[in-house]
């Protein structure tokens, strides 16, 4: 928070209220940096920006007289565009914290800018567990989910149910590579084998050649280490080519509610998937989702729900410390439990990982659905300890020694 021309009166008022920062004329600025035109728009995009705005509104729009403002931008899934915006926001536009950043390649690059500027960045959209592993940062937070948790949820469930040979279709960048790596480790730990993999470009309109390679591998499971529009396209084309009707099964390692909505239950039925949020889990998730639906005309994904929680936790820390100083806010976020409609008594660890339970779902058959957006049935709630990489195993320099 930047202070300019602070009057003695304002300082006295702030001290009286216990707010250490005496900046009633200052603005707390949150920047939502995500995909607003590409394959991750539905799962993040404008809905993610609105989720942050909802958190700001619920905080009253200001903290101790300091207005809270939300700005947003499209990183176009390009690391150079993402880092350029991040530098502009931190250096010239006085953004205090950046949120979301789907696409792990962009996220890892923005993490380095935030580290250099000693500014907070809270990731909801990207998946790579490297963000809290070797590439962890004292100002970085990985909030909603990661590739380790997805692998432990969907990868383990599919392997234990007989899917003991795998072939991966892997998005050819940091996210896909991390998801393939983490899932392969789980498959092999449960007695399965990886027969091969093929790397696919982001945003490809045609997965036919890659699917044919997977089909010829004769693996029982084709693991889709991709996301968003790429997942939707690959599942549709697998059905068109008769791959699933021929006996091979697809494992959508990162499937969002928006993907199932695009696919339709006839195509998506039976898919097992791991998420940290579903709109119809309980009264609290339904209440938030009703508000979100009224504003966005669709149910929230876990990325969008997570953005609300991340912004809420950040603003509570700013209020508690009376500061936007990165060290003070990070310390407060790590000291206080995470409690909102999707997380109960969660924890933010020193490596930046938010620890919470996750859920293994199965996509319903069309005849099982009671109406619009009634897509999932709960298989089981997975305790945080099962889907969270042990602190000592990630290789984060912040926790060594």
CSV table of C-alpha atoms in Angstrom, one decimal:
chain,number,residue,atom,x,y,z
A,1,UNK,CA,0.0,0.0,0.0
A,2,UNK,CA,1.4,3.4,-1.0
A,3,UNK,CA,1.1,6.4,1.3
A,4,UNK,CA,1.1,9.9,-0.1
A,5,UNK,CA,0.3,13.1,1.7
A,6,UNK,CA,-1.1,11.5,4.9
A,7,UNK,CA,-2.5,14.0,7.2
A,8,UNK,CA,-2.0,14.0,10.9
A,9,UNK,CA,-5.8,13.7,11.3
A,10,UNK,CA,-5.9,10.5,9.2
A,11,UNK,CA,-2.9,9.1,11.1
A,12,UNK,CA,-4.6,9.8,14.4
A,13,UNK,CA,-7.8,8.2,13.2
A,14,UNK,CA,-6.0,5.1,12.0
A,15,UNK,CA,-4.1,4.7,15.3
A,16,UNK,CA,-7.3,5.1,17.2
A,17,UNK,CA,-8.9,2.3,15.1
A,18,UNK,CA,-5.9,0.0,15.5
A,19,UNK,CA,-5.2,0.1,11.8
A,20,UNK,CA,-1.4,0.4,11.5
A,21,UNK,CA,-1.4,1.7,8.0
A,22,UNK,CA,-2.7,5.3,8.1
A,23,UNK,CA,-4.0,5.4,4.6
A,24,UNK,CA,-7.7,6.0,4.4
A,25,UNK,CA,-7.2,7.6,1.0
A,26,UNK,CA,-5.3,4.6,-0.4
A,27,UNK,CA,-6.7,1.9,-2.6
A,28,UNK,CA,-6.1,-1.9,-2.0
A,29,UNK,CA,-5.8,-3.2,-5.6
A,30,UNK,CA,-6.4,-6.8,-6.6
A,31,UNK,CA,-5.4,-7.9,-10.1
A,32,UNK,CA,-7.1,-11.0,-11.7
A,33,UNK,CA,-4.8,-12.3,-14.5
A,34,UNK,CA,-6.4,-15.1,-16.4
A,35,UNK,CA,-7.5,-16.5,-19.8
A,36,UNK,CA,-10.4,-14.5,-21.2
A,37,UNK,CA,-10.3,-15.6,-24.8
A,38,UNK,CA,-8.8,-19.1,-25.0
A,39,UNK,CA,-9.2,-22.8,-23.9
A,40,UNK,CA,-9.4,-21.9,-20.2
A,41,UNK,CA,-12.0,-19.1,-20.5
A,42,UNK,CA,-15.0,-21.2,-19.3
A,43,UNK,CA,-13.3,-22.6,-16.2
A,44,UNK,CA,-11.7,-19.3,-15.2
A,45,UNK,CA,-12.2,-16.1,-17.3
A,46,UNK,CA,-14.8,-13.4,-16.6
A,47,UNK,CA,-16.5,-15.7,-14.0
A,48,UNK,CA,-13.2,-15.8,-12.1
A,49,UNK,CA,-13.0,-12.0,-12.1
A,50,UNK,CA,-16.5,-11.8,-10.8
A,51,UNK,CA,-15.8,-14.3,-8.0
A,52,UNK,CA,-13.1,-12.0,-6.7
A,53,UNK,CA,-15.5,-9.1,-7.0
A,54,UNK,CA,-18.0,-11.0,-4.8
A,55,UNK,CA,-15.3,-11.5,-2.1
A,56,UNK,CA,-14.6,-7.7,-2.2
A,57,UNK,CA,-18.3,-6.9,-2.0
A,58,UNK,CA,-18.7,-9.3,1.0
A,59,UNK,CA,-15.7,-7.5,2.7
A,60,UNK,CA,-17.7,-4.3,2.4
A,61,UNK,CA,-15.7,-2.9,-0.5
A,62,UNK,CA,-13.2,-1.2,1.8
A,63,UNK,CA,-10.9,-2.0,4.8
A,64,UNK,CA,-10.7,0.7,7.4
A,65,UNK,CA,-11.6,3.3,4.9
A,66,UNK,CA,-9.3,2.0,2.2
A,67,UNK,CA,-11.2,1.2,-1.0
A,68,UNK,CA,-10.7,-2.2,-2.6
A,69,UNK,CA,-10.5,-2.2,-6.4
A,70,UNK,CA,-10.4,-5.1,-8.8
A,71,UNK,CA,-8.6,-5.0,-12.2
A,72,UNK,CA,-8.3,-7.8,-14.7
A,73,UNK,CA,-6.5,-8.7,-17.9
A,74,UNK,CA,-6.1,-11.5,-20.4
A,75,UNK,CA,-2.7,-13.3,-20.4
A,76,UNK,CA,-3.6,-15.1,-23.7
A,77,UNK,CA,-1.9,-18.2,-22.4
A,78,UNK,CA,1.5,-16.6,-23.2
A,79,UNK,CA,4.2,-16.3,-20.5
A,80,UNK,CA,5.6,-13.2,-22.1
A,81,UNK,CA,2.2,-11.4,-22.1
A,82,UNK,CA,1.5,-12.6,-18.5
A,83,UNK,CA,4.9,-11.4,-17.1
A,84,UNK,CA,4.6,-8.0,-19.0
A,85,UNK,CA,1.1,-7.4,-17.4
A,86,UNK,CA,2.4,-8.5,-14.0
A,87,UNK,CA,5.3,-6.1,-14.1
A,88,UNK,CA,3.1,-3.3,-15.2
A,89,UNK,CA,0.6,-4.0,-12.4
A,90,UNK,CA,3.2,-4.3,-9.7
A,91,UNK,CA,5.5,-1.4,-10.8
A,92,UNK,CA,3.2,1.2,-12.2
A,93,UNK,CA,-0.4,0.4,-11.4
A,94,UNK,CA,0.1,-0.3,-7.7
A,95,UNK,CA,-1.5,-3.7,-7.7
A,96,UNK,CA,-1.0,-5.3,-4.3
A,97,UNK,CA,-1.7,-8.9,-5.2
A,98,UNK,CA,-2.4,-11.0,-8.4
A,99,UNK,CA,-4.9,-13.8,-8.5
A,100,UNK,CA,-5.7,-16.9,-10.6
A,101,UNK,CA,-3.2,-17.2,-13.6
A,102,UNK,CA,-4.5,-20.5,-15.2
A,103,UNK,CA,-1.9,-22.1,-17.4
A,104,UNK,CA,1.1,-23.4,-15.4
A,105,UNK,CA,3.6,-22.1,-17.9
A,106,UNK,CA,2.3,-18.5,-17.4
A,107,UNK,CA,2.0,-19.1,-13.6
A,108,UNK,CA,5.6,-20.2,-13.2
A,109,UNK,CA,6.8,-17.1,-15.1
A,110,UNK,CA,4.5,-14.8,-13.1
A,111,UNK,CA,5.7,-16.5,-9.8
A,112,UNK,CA,9.3,-15.3,-10.7
A,113,UNK,CA,8.1,-11.7,-11.3
A,114,UNK,CA,6.2,-11.7,-7.9
A,115,UNK,CA,9.3,-13.1,-6.2
A,116,UNK,CA,11.5,-10.4,-7.8
A,117,UNK,CA,9.0,-7.6,-6.7
A,118,UNK,CA,8.3,-9.3,-3.4
A,119,UNK,CA,4.6,-9.1,-4.1
A,120,UNK,CA,1.9,-11.7,-3.4
A,121,UNK,CA,0.4,-13.9,-6.1
A,122,UNK,CA,-2.4,-16.4,-5.3
A,123,UNK,CA,-2.9,-19.1,-7.9
A,124,UNK,CA,-6.3,-20.8,-8.4
A,125,UNK,CA,-6.3,-21.9,-12.1
A,126,UNK,CA,-2.8,-23.5,-12.6
A,127,UNK,CA,-2.2,-27.1,-11.6
A,128,UNK,CA,1.5,-27.8,-11.6
A,129,UNK,CA,2.7,-28.9,-8.2
A,130,UNK,CA,6.1,-27.3,-9.0
A,131,UNK,CA,4.6,-24.0,-7.8
A,132,UNK,CA,5.0,-25.3,-4.3
A,133,UNK,CA,7.9,-27.6,-5.0
A,134,UNK,CA,11.3,-26.6,-6.5
A,135,UNK,CA,9.8,-23.3,-7.8
A,136,UNK,CA,8.1,-22.3,-4.6
A,137,UNK,CA,8.3,-18.6,-3.5
A,138,UNK,CA,7.9,-16.8,-0.1
A,139,UNK,CA,5.1,-14.7,-1.7
A,140,UNK,CA,3.4,-17.4,-3.8
A,141,UNK,CA,0.2,-19.3,-2.8
A,142,UNK,CA,-1.2,-22.3,-4.7
A,143,UNK,CA,-4.8,-22.2,-3.5
A,144,UNK,CA,-7.4,-24.5,-5.2
A,145,UNK,CA,-5.8,-27.8,-6.3
A,146,UNK,CA,-2.6,-29.2,-7.9
A,147,UNK,CA,-1.4,-32.1,-10.0
A,148,UNK,CA,-0.3,-34.2,-7.0
A,149,UNK,CA,-3.9,-34.1,-5.6
A,150,UNK,CA,-5.4,-34.9,-9.0
A,151,UNK,CA,-3.1,-37.9,-9.4
A,152,UNK,CA,-3.8,-39.2,-5.9
A,153,UNK,CA,-7.5,-38.8,-6.5
A,154,UNK,CA,-8.4,-39.9,-10.0
A,155,UNK,CA,-5.1,-41.7,-10.9
A,156,UNK,CA,-5.2,-44.0,-7.8
A,157,UNK,CA,-9.0,-44.7,-8.1
A,158,UNK,CA,-8.8,-45.7,-11.7
A,159,UNK,CA,-5.7,-47.9,-11.2
A,160,UNK,CA,-7.1,-49.7,-8.2
A,161,UNK,CA,-10.3,-50.5,-10.1
A,162,UNK,CA,-8.4,-52.4,-12.7
A,163,UNK,CA,-7.0,-49.8,-15.0
A,164,UNK,CA,-3.4,-51.0,-14.6
A,165,UNK,CA,-2.0,-50.0,-18.0
A,166,UNK,CA,-1.9,-46.4,-19.2
A,167,UNK,CA,-1.1,-44.2,-22.2
A,168,UNK,CA,-1.0,-40.4,-21.7
A,169,UNK,CA,-2.1,-37.6,-24.0
A,170,UNK,CA,-0.2,-34.8,-22.5
A,171,UNK,CA,-0.5,-31.1,-23.0
A,172,UNK,CA,3.0,-30.0,-24.1
A,173,UNK,CA,3.9,-27.5,-21.4
A,174,UNK,CA,4.6,-27.3,-17.7
A,175,UNK,CA,1.1,-28.3,-16.5
A,176,UNK,CA,0.7,-31.4,-18.7
A,177,UNK,CA,4.2,-32.6,-18.0
A,178,UNK,CA,3.7,-32.2,-14.2
A,179,UNK,CA,0.3,-34.0,-14.3
A,180,UNK,CA,1.7,-36.9,-16.4
A,181,UNK,CA,4.7,-37.1,-14.0
A,182,UNK,CA,2.6,-37.1,-10.8
A,183,UNK,CA,0.0,-39.5,-12.2
A,184,UNK,CA,2.6,-42.0,-13.6
A,185,UNK,CA,4.1,-42.1,-10.1
A,186,UNK,CA,0.8,-43.0,-8.6
A,187,UNK,CA,0.0,-45.6,-11.3
A,188,UNK,CA,3.3,-47.3,-10.8
A,189,UNK,CA,3.0,-47.2,-6.9
A,190,UNK,CA,-0.3,-49.0,-7.2
A,191,UNK,CA,1.2,-51.8,-9.4
A,192,UNK,CA,0.3,-50.3,-12.8
A,193,UNK,CA,2.4,-49.7,-15.9
A,194,UNK,CA,2.8,-46.7,-18.3
A,195,UNK,CA,3.0,-48.0,-21.9
A,196,UNK,CA,3.7,-44.6,-23.5
A,197,UNK,CA,2.8,-41.0,-24.0
A,198,UNK,CA,2.4,-38.4,-26.7
A,199,UNK,CA,2.7,-34.6,-26.3
A,200,UNK,CA,0.0,-32.4,-27.8
A,201,UNK,CA,0.0,-28.7,-28.5
A,202,UNK,CA,-2.2,-26.4,-26.5
A,203,UNK,CA,-5.5,-25.5,-28.2
A,204,UNK,CA,-5.2,-28.1,-30.9
A,205,UNK,CA,-8.5,-28.5,-32.9
A,206,UNK,CA,-7.6,-32.0,-33.9
A,207,UNK,CA,-6.4,-34.8,-31.6
A,208,UNK,CA,-7.1,-37.7,-34.1
A,209,UNK,CA,-3.4,-38.6,-34.7
A,210,UNK,CA,-2.7,-38.6,-31.0
A,211,UNK,CA,-5.7,-40.7,-30.2
A,212,UNK,CA,-4.8,-43.2,-32.8
A,213,UNK,CA,-1.4,-43.6,-31.1
A,214,UNK,CA,-3.1,-44.1,-27.8
A,215,UNK,CA,-5.5,-46.7,-29.4
A,216,UNK,CA,-2.6,-48.7,-30.9
A,217,UNK,CA,-0.8,-48.9,-27.5
A,218,UNK,CA,-3.6,-51.2,-26.4
A,219,UNK,CA,-3.4,-49.6,-22.9
A,220,UNK,CA,-6.5,-50.0,-20.8
A,221,UNK,CA,-6.5,-46.4,-19.8
A,222,UNK,CA,-5.9,-43.3,-21.9
A,223,UNK,CA,-4.9,-40.6,-19.4
A,224,UNK,CA,-5.8,-37.1,-20.5
A,225,UNK,CA,-3.2,-34.9,-19.0
A,226,UNK,CA,-4.8,-31.8,-20.5
A,227,UNK,CA,-7.6,-29.4,-19.5
A,228,UNK,CA,-10.4,-27.1,-20.6
A,229,UNK,CA,-11.1,-27.0,-24.3
A,230,UNK,CA,-8.4,-29.6,-25.1
A,231,UNK,CA,-10.1,-32.1,-22.7
A,232,UNK,CA,-13.5,-31.4,-24.3
A,233,UNK,CA,-12.1,-31.9,-27.9
A,234,UNK,CA,-10.1,-35.0,-27.1
A,235,UNK,CA,-13.1,-36.7,-25.3
A,236,UNK,CA,-15.5,-35.9,-28.2
A,237,UNK,CA,-13.1,-37.2,-30.8
A,238,UNK,CA,-12.3,-40.4,-28.8
A,239,UNK,CA,-16.1,-41.1,-28.9
A,240,UNK,CA,-16.3,-40.3,-32.6
A,241,UNK,CA,-13.5,-42.7,-33.4
A,242,UNK,CA,-15.1,-45.5,-31.3
A,243,UNK,CA,-12.1,-45.7,-28.9
A,244,UNK,CA,-14.2,-45.9,-25.8
A,245,UNK,CA,-16.8,-48.2,-27.3
A,246,UNK,CA,-13.9,-50.5,-28.4
A,247,UNK,CA,-13.0,-51.2,-24.8
A,248,UNK,CA,-10.4,-48.6,-23.8
A,249,UNK,CA,-11.4,-46.1,-21.1
A,250,UNK,CA,-10.6,-42.4,-20.7
A,251,UNK,CA,-9.3,-40.9,-17.5
A,252,UNK,CA,-9.9,-37.2,-17.4
A,253,UNK,CA,-7.2,-36.2,-15.0
A,254,UNK,CA,-8.4,-32.6,-14.9
A,255,UNK,CA,-12.1,-32.2,-15.8
A,256,UNK,CA,-14.1,-29.2,-14.7
A,257,UNK,CA,-17.8,-28.8,-14.4
A,258,UNK,CA,-17.7,-26.5,-17.4
A,259,UNK,CA,-16.2,-29.3,-19.5
A,260,UNK,CA,-18.9,-31.7,-18.5
A,261,UNK,CA,-21.5,-29.0,-19.4
A,262,UNK,CA,-19.9,-28.7,-22.9
A,263,UNK,CA,-19.6,-32.4,-23.4
A,264,UNK,CA,-23.1,-33.3,-22.2
A,265,UNK,CA,-23.9,-36.3,-20.0
A,266,UNK,CA,-24.3,-38.7,-22.9
A,267,UNK,CA,-20.7,-38.3,-23.8
A,268,UNK,CA,-19.2,-37.6,-20.3
A,269,UNK,CA,-21.2,-40.2,-18.3
A,270,UNK,CA,-19.0,-42.5,-16.2
A,271,UNK,CA,-15.9,-40.2,-16.1
A,272,UNK,CA,-14.3,-40.2,-12.7
A,273,UNK,CA,-12.7,-36.9,-11.7
A,274,UNK,CA,-11.3,-35.1,-8.7
A,275,UNK,CA,-12.3,-31.6,-7.6
A,276,UNK,CA,-12.1,-29.5,-4.5
A,277,UNK,CA,-15.6,-28.0,-5.0
A,278,UNK,CA,-19.0,-28.9,-6.5
A,279,UNK,CA,-21.9,-26.5,-6.3
A,280,UNK,CA,-24.4,-29.1,-5.0
A,281,UNK,CA,-22.3,-30.5,-2.0
A,282,UNK,CA,-24.1,-28.8,0.9
A,283,UNK,CA,-26.2,-25.8,1.9
A,284,UNK,CA,-23.2,-23.5,1.9
A,285,UNK,CA,-21.9,-24.4,-1.6
A,286,UNK,CA,-25.5,-24.1,-2.9
A,287,UNK,CA,-25.9,-20.7,-1.4
A,288,UNK,CA,-22.7,-19.3,-2.9
A,289,UNK,CA,-23.4,-20.9,-6.2
A,290,UNK,CA,-26.9,-19.5,-6.3
A,291,UNK,CA,-25.4,-16.0,-6.0
A,292,UNK,CA,-22.8,-16.7,-8.6
A,293,UNK,CA,-25.4,-18.2,-11.0
A,294,UNK,CA,-27.6,-15.1,-10.7
A,295,UNK,CA,-24.7,-13.0,-11.9
A,296,UNK,CA,-23.1,-15.3,-14.4
A,297,UNK,CA,-25.9,-17.6,-15.6
A,298,UNK,CA,-23.8,-20.7,-14.9
A,299,UNK,CA,-22.6,-22.7,-11.9
A,300,UNK,CA,-19.1,-21.9,-10.7
A,301,UNK,CA,-16.1,-24.2,-11.4
A,302,UNK,CA,-13.7,-25.1,-8.6
A,303,UNK,CA,-11.3,-22.4,-9.9
A,304,UNK,CA,-13.9,-19.7,-9.7
A,305,UNK,CA,-15.1,-20.8,-6.3
A,306,UNK,CA,-11.4,-21.0,-5.2
A,307,UNK,CA,-10.9,-17.4,-6.3
A,308,UNK,CA,-13.6,-16.2,-4.0
A,309,UNK,CA,-11.9,-18.1,-1.1
A,310,UNK,CA,-8.4,-16.8,-1.9
A,311,UNK,CA,-9.5,-13.2,-2.1
A,312,UNK,CA,-11.5,-13.6,1.1
A,313,UNK,CA,-8.5,-15.0,3.0
A,314,UNK,CA,-6.2,-12.3,1.6
A,315,UNK,CA,-8.5,-9.5,2.6
A,316,UNK,CA,-9.0,-10.9,6.0
A,317,UNK,CA,-5.2,-10.9,6.5
A,318,UNK,CA,-5.0,-7.3,5.2
A,319,UNK,CA,-7.6,-6.3,7.7
A,320,UNK,CA,-6.0,-8.2,10.6
A,321,UNK,CA,-2.5,-6.8,10.0
A,322,UNK,CA,-3.7,-3.3,8.9
A,323,UNK,CA,-1.2,-3.6,6.0
A,324,UNK,CA,-0.6,-4.9,2.5
A,325,UNK,CA,3.0,-5.6,3.3
A,326,UNK,CA,3.7,-9.0,1.7
A,327,UNK,CA,5.6,-10.5,4.7
A,328,UNK,CA,2.9,-9.4,7.2
A,329,UNK,CA,0.0,-10.6,5.0
A,330,UNK,CA,1.7,-14.0,4.2
A,331,UNK,CA,2.4,-14.6,7.9
A,332,UNK,CA,-1.2,-13.8,8.8
A,333,UNK,CA,-2.6,-16.1,6.0
A,334,UNK,CA,-0.4,-18.9,7.2
A,335,UNK,CA,-1.2,-18.4,10.9
A,336,UNK,CA,-5.0,-18.4,10.4
A,337,UNK,CA,-7.1,-21.4,9.3
A,338,UNK,CA,-8.9,-21.3,6.0
A,339,UNK,CA,-12.7,-21.4,6.5
A,340,UNK,CA,-15.3,-20.7,3.8
A,341,UNK,CA,-18.0,-22.6,2.0
A,342,UNK,CA,-15.5,-24.9,0.3
A,343,UNK,CA,-12.9,-25.4,3.0
A,344,UNK,CA,-13.1,-26.1,6.7
A,345,UNK,CA,-10.1,-25.6,8.9
A,346,UNK,CA,-7.7,-25.6,5.9
A,347,UNK,CA,-4.1,-24.5,6.3
A,348,UNK,CA,-1.7,-22.5,4.2
A,349,UNK,CA,1.7,-24.1,4.6
A,350,UNK,CA,5.2,-22.5,4.4
A,351,UNK,CA,5.7,-23.8,0.9
A,352,UNK,CA,2.6,-21.9,-0.2
A,353,UNK,CA,0.3,-24.9,-0.6
A,354,UNK,CA,-3.3,-24.5,0.7
A,355,UNK,CA,-4.2,-27.8,2.4
A,356,UNK,CA,-7.8,-29.0,2.1
A,357,UNK,CA,-10.0,-32.1,1.5
A,358,UNK,CA,-10.9,-33.0,-2.1
A,359,UNK,CA,-13.7,-35.1,-3.6
A,360,UNK,CA,-13.8,-38.0,-6.1
A,361,UNK,CA,-16.9,-37.7,-8.3
A,362,UNK,CA,-18.4,-39.8,-11.1
A,363,UNK,CA,-20.3,-38.1,-13.9
A,364,UNK,CA,-24.0,-39.1,-13.8
A,365,UNK,CA,-25.8,-41.0,-16.6
A,366,UNK,CA,-28.4,-38.8,-18.4
A,367,UNK,CA,-31.2,-40.7,-16.7
A,368,UNK,CA,-29.7,-40.1,-13.2
A,369,UNK,CA,-29.6,-36.3,-13.6
A,370,UNK,CA,-32.5,-34.4,-12.1
A,371,UNK,CA,-32.0,-31.2,-14.2
A,372,UNK,CA,-29.6,-28.6,-15.5
A,373,UNK,CA,-26.1,-28.7,-13.9
A,374,UNK,CA,-26.9,-31.9,-11.9
A,375,UNK,CA,-23.9,-33.7,-13.2
A,376,UNK,CA,-21.9,-35.3,-10.4
A,377,UNK,CA,-22.4,-38.1,-7.8
A,378,UNK,CA,-20.0,-38.2,-4.9
A,379,UNK,CA,-17.9,-41.3,-4.6
A,380,UNK,CA,-16.0,-40.2,-1.6
A,381,UNK,CA,-14.5,-37.2,0.2
A,382,UNK,CA,-10.7,-37.6,0.2
A,383,UNK,CA,-8.9,-36.4,3.3
A,384,UNK,CA,-6.4,-33.6,2.9
A,385,UNK,CA,-3.6,-35.9,4.1
A,386,UNK,CA,-4.2,-38.2,1.1
A,387,UNK,CA,-4.1,-35.5,-1.6
A,388,UNK,CA,-1.4,-33.2,-0.3
A,389,UNK,CA,2.2,-33.9,-1.0
A,390,UNK,CA,4.2,-34.2,2.3
A,391,UNK,CA,6.0,-30.9,3.1
A,392,UNK,CA,9.4,-32.6,3.0
A,393,UNK,CA,8.9,-34.3,-0.4
A,394,UNK,CA,8.3,-31.3,-2.6
A,395,UNK,CA,11.9,-29.9,-2.7
A,396,UNK,CA,10.8,-26.4,-1.8
A,397,UNK,CA,13.9,-24.5,-0.6
A,398,UNK,CA,11.8,-22.6,2.0
A,399,UNK,CA,11.3,-25.7,4.0
A,400,UNK,CA,14.6,-27.4,3.7
A,401,UNK,CA,16.7,-27.9,6.9
